[in-house]
PDB file of C-alpha atoms in Angstrom:
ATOM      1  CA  UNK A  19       0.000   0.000   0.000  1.00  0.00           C
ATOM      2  CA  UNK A  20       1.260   3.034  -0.825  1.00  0.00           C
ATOM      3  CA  UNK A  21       0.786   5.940   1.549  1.00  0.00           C
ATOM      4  CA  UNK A  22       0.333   8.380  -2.249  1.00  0.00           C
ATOM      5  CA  UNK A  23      -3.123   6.574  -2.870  1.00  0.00           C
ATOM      6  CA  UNK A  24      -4.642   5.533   0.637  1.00  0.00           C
ATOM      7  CA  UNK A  25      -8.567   5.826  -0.114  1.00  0.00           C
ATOM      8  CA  UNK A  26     -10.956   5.882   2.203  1.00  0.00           C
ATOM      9  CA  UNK A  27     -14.575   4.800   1.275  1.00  0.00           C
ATOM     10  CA  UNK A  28     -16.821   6.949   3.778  1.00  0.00           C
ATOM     11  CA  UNK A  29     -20.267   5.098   4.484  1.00  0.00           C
ATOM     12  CA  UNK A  30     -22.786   7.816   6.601  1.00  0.00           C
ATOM     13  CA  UNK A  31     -25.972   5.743   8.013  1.00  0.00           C
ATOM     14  CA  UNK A  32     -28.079   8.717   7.751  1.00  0.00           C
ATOM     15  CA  UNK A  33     -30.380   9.538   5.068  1.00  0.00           C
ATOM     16  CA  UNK A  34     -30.997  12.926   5.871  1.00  0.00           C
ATOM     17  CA  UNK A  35     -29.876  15.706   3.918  1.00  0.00           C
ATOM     18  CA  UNK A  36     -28.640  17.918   6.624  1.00  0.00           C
ATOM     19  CA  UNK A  37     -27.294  14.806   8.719  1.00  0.00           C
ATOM     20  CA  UNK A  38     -24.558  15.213  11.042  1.00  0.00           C
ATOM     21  CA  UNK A  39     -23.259  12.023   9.930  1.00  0.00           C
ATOM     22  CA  UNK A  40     -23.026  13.269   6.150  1.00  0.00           C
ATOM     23  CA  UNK A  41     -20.960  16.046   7.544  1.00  0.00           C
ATOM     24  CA  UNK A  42     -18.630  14.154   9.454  1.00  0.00           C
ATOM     25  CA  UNK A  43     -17.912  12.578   5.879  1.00  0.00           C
ATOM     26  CA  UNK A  44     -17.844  15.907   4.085  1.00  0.00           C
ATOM     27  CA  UNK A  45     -15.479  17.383   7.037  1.00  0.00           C
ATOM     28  CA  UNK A  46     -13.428  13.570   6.705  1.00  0.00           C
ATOM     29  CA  UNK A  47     -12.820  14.530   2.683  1.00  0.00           C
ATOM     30  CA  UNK A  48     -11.638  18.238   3.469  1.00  0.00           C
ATOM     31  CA  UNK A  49      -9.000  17.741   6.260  1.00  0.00           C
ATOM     32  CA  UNK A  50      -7.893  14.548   4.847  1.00  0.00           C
ATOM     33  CA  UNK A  51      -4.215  14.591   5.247  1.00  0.00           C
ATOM     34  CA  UNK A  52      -1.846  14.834   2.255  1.00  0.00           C
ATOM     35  CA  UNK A  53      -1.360  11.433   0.089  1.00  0.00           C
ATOM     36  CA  UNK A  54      -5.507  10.485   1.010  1.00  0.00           C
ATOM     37  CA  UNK A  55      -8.454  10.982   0.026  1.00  0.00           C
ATOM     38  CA  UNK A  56     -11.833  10.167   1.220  1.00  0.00           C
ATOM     39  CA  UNK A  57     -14.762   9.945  -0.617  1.00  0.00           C
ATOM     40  CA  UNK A  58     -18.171   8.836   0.366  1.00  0.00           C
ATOM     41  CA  UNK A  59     -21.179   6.296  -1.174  1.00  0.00           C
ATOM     42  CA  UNK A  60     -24.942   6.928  -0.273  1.00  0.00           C
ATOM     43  CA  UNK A  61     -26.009   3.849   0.920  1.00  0.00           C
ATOM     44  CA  UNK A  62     -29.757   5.751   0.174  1.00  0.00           C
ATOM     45  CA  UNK A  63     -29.219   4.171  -3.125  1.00  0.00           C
ATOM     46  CA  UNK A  64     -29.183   0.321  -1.028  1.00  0.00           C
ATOM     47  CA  UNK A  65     -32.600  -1.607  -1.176  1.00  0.00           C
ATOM     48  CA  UNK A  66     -33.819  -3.357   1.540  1.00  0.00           C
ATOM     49  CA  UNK A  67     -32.106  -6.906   1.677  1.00  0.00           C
ATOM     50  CA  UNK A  68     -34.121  -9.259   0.320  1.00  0.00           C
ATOM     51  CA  UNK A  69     -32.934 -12.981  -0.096  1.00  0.00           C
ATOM     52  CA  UNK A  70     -35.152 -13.746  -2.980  1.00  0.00           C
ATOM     53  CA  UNK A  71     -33.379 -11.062  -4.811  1.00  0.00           C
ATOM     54  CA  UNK A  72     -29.912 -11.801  -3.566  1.00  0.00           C
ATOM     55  CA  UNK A  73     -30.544 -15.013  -5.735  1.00  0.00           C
ATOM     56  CA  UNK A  74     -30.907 -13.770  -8.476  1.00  0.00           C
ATOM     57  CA  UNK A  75     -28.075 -11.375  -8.192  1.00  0.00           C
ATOM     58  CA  UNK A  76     -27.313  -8.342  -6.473  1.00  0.00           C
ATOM     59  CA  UNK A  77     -29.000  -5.138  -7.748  1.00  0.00           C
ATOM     60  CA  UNK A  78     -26.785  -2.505  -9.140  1.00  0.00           C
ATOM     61  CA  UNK A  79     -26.084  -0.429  -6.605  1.00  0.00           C
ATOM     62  CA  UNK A  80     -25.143  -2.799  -4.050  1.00  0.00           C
ATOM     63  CA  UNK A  81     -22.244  -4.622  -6.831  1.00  0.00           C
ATOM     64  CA  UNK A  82     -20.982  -1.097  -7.042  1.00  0.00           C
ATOM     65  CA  UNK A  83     -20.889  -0.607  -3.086  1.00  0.00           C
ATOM     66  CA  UNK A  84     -19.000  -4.481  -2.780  1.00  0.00           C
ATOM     67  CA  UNK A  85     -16.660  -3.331  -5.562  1.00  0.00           C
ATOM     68  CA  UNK A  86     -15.995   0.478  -4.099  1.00  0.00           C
ATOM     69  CA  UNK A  87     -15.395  -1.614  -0.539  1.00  0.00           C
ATOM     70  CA  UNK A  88     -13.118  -4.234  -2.537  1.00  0.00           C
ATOM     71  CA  UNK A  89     -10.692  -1.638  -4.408  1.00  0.00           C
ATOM     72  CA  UNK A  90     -10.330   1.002  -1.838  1.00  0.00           C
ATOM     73  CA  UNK A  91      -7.604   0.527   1.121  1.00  0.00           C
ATOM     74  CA  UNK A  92     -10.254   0.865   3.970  1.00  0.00           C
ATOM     75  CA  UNK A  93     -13.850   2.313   4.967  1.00  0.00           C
ATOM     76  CA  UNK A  94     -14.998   5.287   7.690  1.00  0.00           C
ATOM     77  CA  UNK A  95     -18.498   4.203   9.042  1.00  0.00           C
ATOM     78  CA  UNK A  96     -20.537   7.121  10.154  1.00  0.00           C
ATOM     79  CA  UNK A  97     -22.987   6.327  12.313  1.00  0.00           C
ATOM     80  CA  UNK A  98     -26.036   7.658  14.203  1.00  0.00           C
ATOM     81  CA  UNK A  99     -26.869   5.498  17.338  1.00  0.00           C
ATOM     82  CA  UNK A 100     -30.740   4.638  16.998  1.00  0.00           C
ATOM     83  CA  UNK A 101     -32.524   3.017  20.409  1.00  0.00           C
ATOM     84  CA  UNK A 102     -28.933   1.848  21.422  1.00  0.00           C
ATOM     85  CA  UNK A 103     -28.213  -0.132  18.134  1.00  0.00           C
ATOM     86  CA  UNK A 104     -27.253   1.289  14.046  1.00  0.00           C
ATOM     87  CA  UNK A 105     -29.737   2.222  11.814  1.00  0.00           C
ATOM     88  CA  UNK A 106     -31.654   0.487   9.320  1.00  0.00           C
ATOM     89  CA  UNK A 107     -30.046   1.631   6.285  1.00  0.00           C
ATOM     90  CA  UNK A 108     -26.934   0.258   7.633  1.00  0.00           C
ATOM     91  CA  UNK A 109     -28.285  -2.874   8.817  1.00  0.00           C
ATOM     92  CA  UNK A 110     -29.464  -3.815   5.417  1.00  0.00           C
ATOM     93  CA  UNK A 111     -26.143  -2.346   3.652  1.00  0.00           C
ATOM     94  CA  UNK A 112     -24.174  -4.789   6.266  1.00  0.00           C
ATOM     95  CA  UNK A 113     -27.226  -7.660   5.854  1.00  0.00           C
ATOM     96  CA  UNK A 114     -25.847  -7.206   1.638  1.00  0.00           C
ATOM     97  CA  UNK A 115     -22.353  -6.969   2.129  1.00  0.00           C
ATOM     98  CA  UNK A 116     -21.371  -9.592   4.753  1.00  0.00           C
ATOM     99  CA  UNK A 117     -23.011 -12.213   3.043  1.00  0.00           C
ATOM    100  CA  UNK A 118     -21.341 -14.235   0.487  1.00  0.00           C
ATOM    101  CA  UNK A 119     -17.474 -13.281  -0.298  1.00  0.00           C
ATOM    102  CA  UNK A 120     -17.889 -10.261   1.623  1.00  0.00           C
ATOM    103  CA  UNK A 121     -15.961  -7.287   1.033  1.00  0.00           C
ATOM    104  CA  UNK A 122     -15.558  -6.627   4.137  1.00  0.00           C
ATOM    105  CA  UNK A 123     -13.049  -9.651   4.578  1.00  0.00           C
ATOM    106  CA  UNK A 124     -10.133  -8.364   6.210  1.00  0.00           C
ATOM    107  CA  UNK A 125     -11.022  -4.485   5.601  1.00  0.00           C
ATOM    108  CA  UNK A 126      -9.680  -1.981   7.702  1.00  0.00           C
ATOM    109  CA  UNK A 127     -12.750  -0.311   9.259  1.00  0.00           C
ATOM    110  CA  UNK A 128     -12.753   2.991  11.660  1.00  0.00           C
ATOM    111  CA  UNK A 129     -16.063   4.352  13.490  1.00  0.00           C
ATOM    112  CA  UNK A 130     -17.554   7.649  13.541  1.00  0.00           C
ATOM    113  CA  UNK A 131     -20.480   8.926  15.721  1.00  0.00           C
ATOM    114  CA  UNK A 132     -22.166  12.028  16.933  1.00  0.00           C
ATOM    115  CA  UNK A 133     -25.212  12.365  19.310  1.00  0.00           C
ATOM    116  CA  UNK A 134     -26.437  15.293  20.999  1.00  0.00           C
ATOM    117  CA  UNK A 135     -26.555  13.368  24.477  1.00  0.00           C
ATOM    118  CA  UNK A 136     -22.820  13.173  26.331  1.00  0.00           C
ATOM    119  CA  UNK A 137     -22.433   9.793  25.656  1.00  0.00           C
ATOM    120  CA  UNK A 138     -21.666   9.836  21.990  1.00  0.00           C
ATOM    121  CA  UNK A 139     -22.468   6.759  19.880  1.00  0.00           C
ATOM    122  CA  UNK A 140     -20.727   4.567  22.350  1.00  0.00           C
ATOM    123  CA  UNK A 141     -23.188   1.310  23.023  1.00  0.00           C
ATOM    124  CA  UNK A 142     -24.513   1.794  18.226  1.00  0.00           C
ATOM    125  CA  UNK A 143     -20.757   1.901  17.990  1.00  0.00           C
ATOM    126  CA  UNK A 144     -20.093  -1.380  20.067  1.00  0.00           C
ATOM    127  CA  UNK A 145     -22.989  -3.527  18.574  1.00  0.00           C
ATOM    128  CA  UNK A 146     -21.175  -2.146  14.564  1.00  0.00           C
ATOM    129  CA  UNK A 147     -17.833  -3.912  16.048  1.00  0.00           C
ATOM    130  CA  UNK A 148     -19.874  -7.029  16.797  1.00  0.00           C
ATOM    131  CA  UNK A 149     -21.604  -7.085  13.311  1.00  0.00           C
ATOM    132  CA  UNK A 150     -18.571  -6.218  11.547  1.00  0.00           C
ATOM    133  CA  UNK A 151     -17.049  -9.333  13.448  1.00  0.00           C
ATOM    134  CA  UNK A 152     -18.722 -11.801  11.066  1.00  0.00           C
ATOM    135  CA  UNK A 153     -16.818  -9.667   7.961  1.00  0.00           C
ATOM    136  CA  UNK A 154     -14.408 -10.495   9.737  1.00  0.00           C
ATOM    137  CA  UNK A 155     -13.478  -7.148   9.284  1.00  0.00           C
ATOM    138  CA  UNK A 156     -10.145  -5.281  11.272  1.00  0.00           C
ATOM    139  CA  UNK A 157     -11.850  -2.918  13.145  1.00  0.00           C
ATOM    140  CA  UNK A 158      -9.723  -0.331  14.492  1.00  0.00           C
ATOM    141  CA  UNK A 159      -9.812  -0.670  18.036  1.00  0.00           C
ATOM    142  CA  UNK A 160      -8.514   3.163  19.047  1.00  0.00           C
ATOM    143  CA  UNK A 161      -8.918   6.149  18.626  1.00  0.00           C
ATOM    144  CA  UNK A 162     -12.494   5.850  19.233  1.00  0.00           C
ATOM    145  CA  UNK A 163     -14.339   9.095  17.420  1.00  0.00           C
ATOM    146  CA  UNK A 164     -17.359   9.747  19.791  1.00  0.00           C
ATOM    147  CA  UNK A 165     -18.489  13.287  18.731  1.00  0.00           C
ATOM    148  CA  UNK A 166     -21.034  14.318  21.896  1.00  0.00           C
ATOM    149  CA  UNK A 167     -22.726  17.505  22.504  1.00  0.00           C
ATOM    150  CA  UNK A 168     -23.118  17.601  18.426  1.00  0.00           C
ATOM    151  CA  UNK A 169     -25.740  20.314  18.581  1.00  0.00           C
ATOM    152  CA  UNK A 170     -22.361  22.493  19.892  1.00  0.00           C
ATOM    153  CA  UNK A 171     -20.271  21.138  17.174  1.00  0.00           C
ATOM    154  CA  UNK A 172     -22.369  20.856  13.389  1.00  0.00           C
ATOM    155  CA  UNK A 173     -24.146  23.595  11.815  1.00  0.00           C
ATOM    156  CA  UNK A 174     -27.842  23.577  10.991  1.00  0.00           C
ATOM    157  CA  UNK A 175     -26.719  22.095   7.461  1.00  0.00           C
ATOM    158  CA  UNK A 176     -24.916  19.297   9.190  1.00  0.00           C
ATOM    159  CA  UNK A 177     -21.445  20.839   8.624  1.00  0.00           C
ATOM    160  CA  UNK A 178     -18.892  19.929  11.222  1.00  0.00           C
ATOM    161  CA  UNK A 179     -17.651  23.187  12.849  1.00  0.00           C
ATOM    162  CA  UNK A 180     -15.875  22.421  15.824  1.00  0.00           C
ATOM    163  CA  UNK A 181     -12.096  22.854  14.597  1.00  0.00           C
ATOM    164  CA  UNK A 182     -10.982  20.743  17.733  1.00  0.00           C
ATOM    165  CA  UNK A 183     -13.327  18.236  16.538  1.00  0.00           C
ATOM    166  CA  UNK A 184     -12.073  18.334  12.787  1.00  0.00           C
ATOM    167  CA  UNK A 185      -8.666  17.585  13.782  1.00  0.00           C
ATOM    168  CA  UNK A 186      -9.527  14.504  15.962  1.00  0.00           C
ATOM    169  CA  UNK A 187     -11.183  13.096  13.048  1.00  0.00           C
ATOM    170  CA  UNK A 188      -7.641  14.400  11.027  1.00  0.00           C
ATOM    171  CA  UNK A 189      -5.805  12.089  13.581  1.00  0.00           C
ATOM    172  CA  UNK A 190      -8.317   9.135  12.750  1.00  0.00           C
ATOM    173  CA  UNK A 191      -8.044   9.260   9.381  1.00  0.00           C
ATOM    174  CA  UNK A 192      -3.814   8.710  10.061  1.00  0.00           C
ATOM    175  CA  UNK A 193      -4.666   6.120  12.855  1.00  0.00           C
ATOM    176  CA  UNK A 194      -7.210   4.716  10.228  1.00  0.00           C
ATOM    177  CA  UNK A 195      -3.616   4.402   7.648  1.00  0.00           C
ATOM    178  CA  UNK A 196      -1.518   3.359  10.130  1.00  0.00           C
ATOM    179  CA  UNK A 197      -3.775   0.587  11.226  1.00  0.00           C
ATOM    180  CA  UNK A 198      -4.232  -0.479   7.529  1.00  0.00           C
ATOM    181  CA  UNK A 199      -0.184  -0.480   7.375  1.00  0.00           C
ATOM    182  CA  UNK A 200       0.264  -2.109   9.997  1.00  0.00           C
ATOM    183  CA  UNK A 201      -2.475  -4.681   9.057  1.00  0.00           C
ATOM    184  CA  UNK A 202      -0.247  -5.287   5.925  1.00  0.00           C
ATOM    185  CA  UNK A 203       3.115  -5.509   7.448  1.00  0.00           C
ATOM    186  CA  UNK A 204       1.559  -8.466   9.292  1.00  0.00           C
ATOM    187  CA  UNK A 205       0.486  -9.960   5.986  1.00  0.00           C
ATOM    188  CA  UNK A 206      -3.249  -9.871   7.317  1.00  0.00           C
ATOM    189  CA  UNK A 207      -4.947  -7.979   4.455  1.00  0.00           C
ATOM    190  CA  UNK A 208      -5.993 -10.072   1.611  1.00  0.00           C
TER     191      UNK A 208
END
């Protein structure tokens, strides 16, 4: 891997427009450091899974999320936390892409979250490491990004503001290289 092209795939599980979640993808892409780049898919383009369909074949957009996850180096989740779990539209993009030759196998993954309480995303966050365990996908285990207090931190367009904030999510995005380096130096990405 070469340190020139590290891409990022950036996967918000919020549909919204203005979400918070979009923005920590849009803030992810501008203070990328030099030699990355991060660019984002809208998983609103994901149907519901549906096993009837799987068998016939994947619908479009779902080959061209496996194949984004496939050719770039590793993937941001951005993630709401909804009634203590993930969201919907990320349940069903995980239901599609763990299944069957998943490309998630042996991704480096790194976590996002915002929430207006204190706590973060902390307990969403915890059950994404779980699911992502049947990838099996190499979670990054620190730094954790837990974004509270966002209504102090985003705009009303879901921009992230908070320059403190903007550069912990700079030093993910190195953590997030380092831990796919280190990854390969083992020999553990495929």
């Amino acid at each position: 891997m070469s340190e020139k092209d590290f891409k990022i795939l950036g996967l918000a599980a919020s549909l919204r427009r203005a979400s918070i979640h979009r923005g920590i993808l849009r803030a992810a892409h501008e203070v990328c450091p030099e030699g990355m780049a991060c660019n984002s898919f809208d998983l609103g383009r994901i149907p519901f899974f549906n096993a009837d369909v799987e068998a016939k074949g994947d619908p479009e957009a779902v080959r061209e999320l496996k194949e984004k996850i496939r050719t770039y180096n590793a993937v941001l989740i951005a993630t709401p936390e909804y009634d203590y779990v993930i969201p919907g539209v990320l349940t069903t993009t995980l239901d599609w892409c763990l299944r069957r030759s998943s490309p998630f196998r042996h991704k480096p993954v790194g976590i996002a979250g915002a929430s207006p309480s204190g706590a973060g995303t902390v307990l969403g966050q915890m059950v994404l490491r779980q699911i992502l365990l049947h990838g099996p996908a190499y979670v990054m285990p620190e730094p954790r990004m837990l974004i509270p207090n966002a209504h102090q931190r985003f705009d009303e367009n879901g921009d992230l503001t908070d320059r403190e904030t903007r550069q912990s999510l700079r030093r993910l995005l190195e953590a997030l290289r380092e831990w796919s380096a280190s990854l390969e130096r083992a020999g553990l990405l495929v």
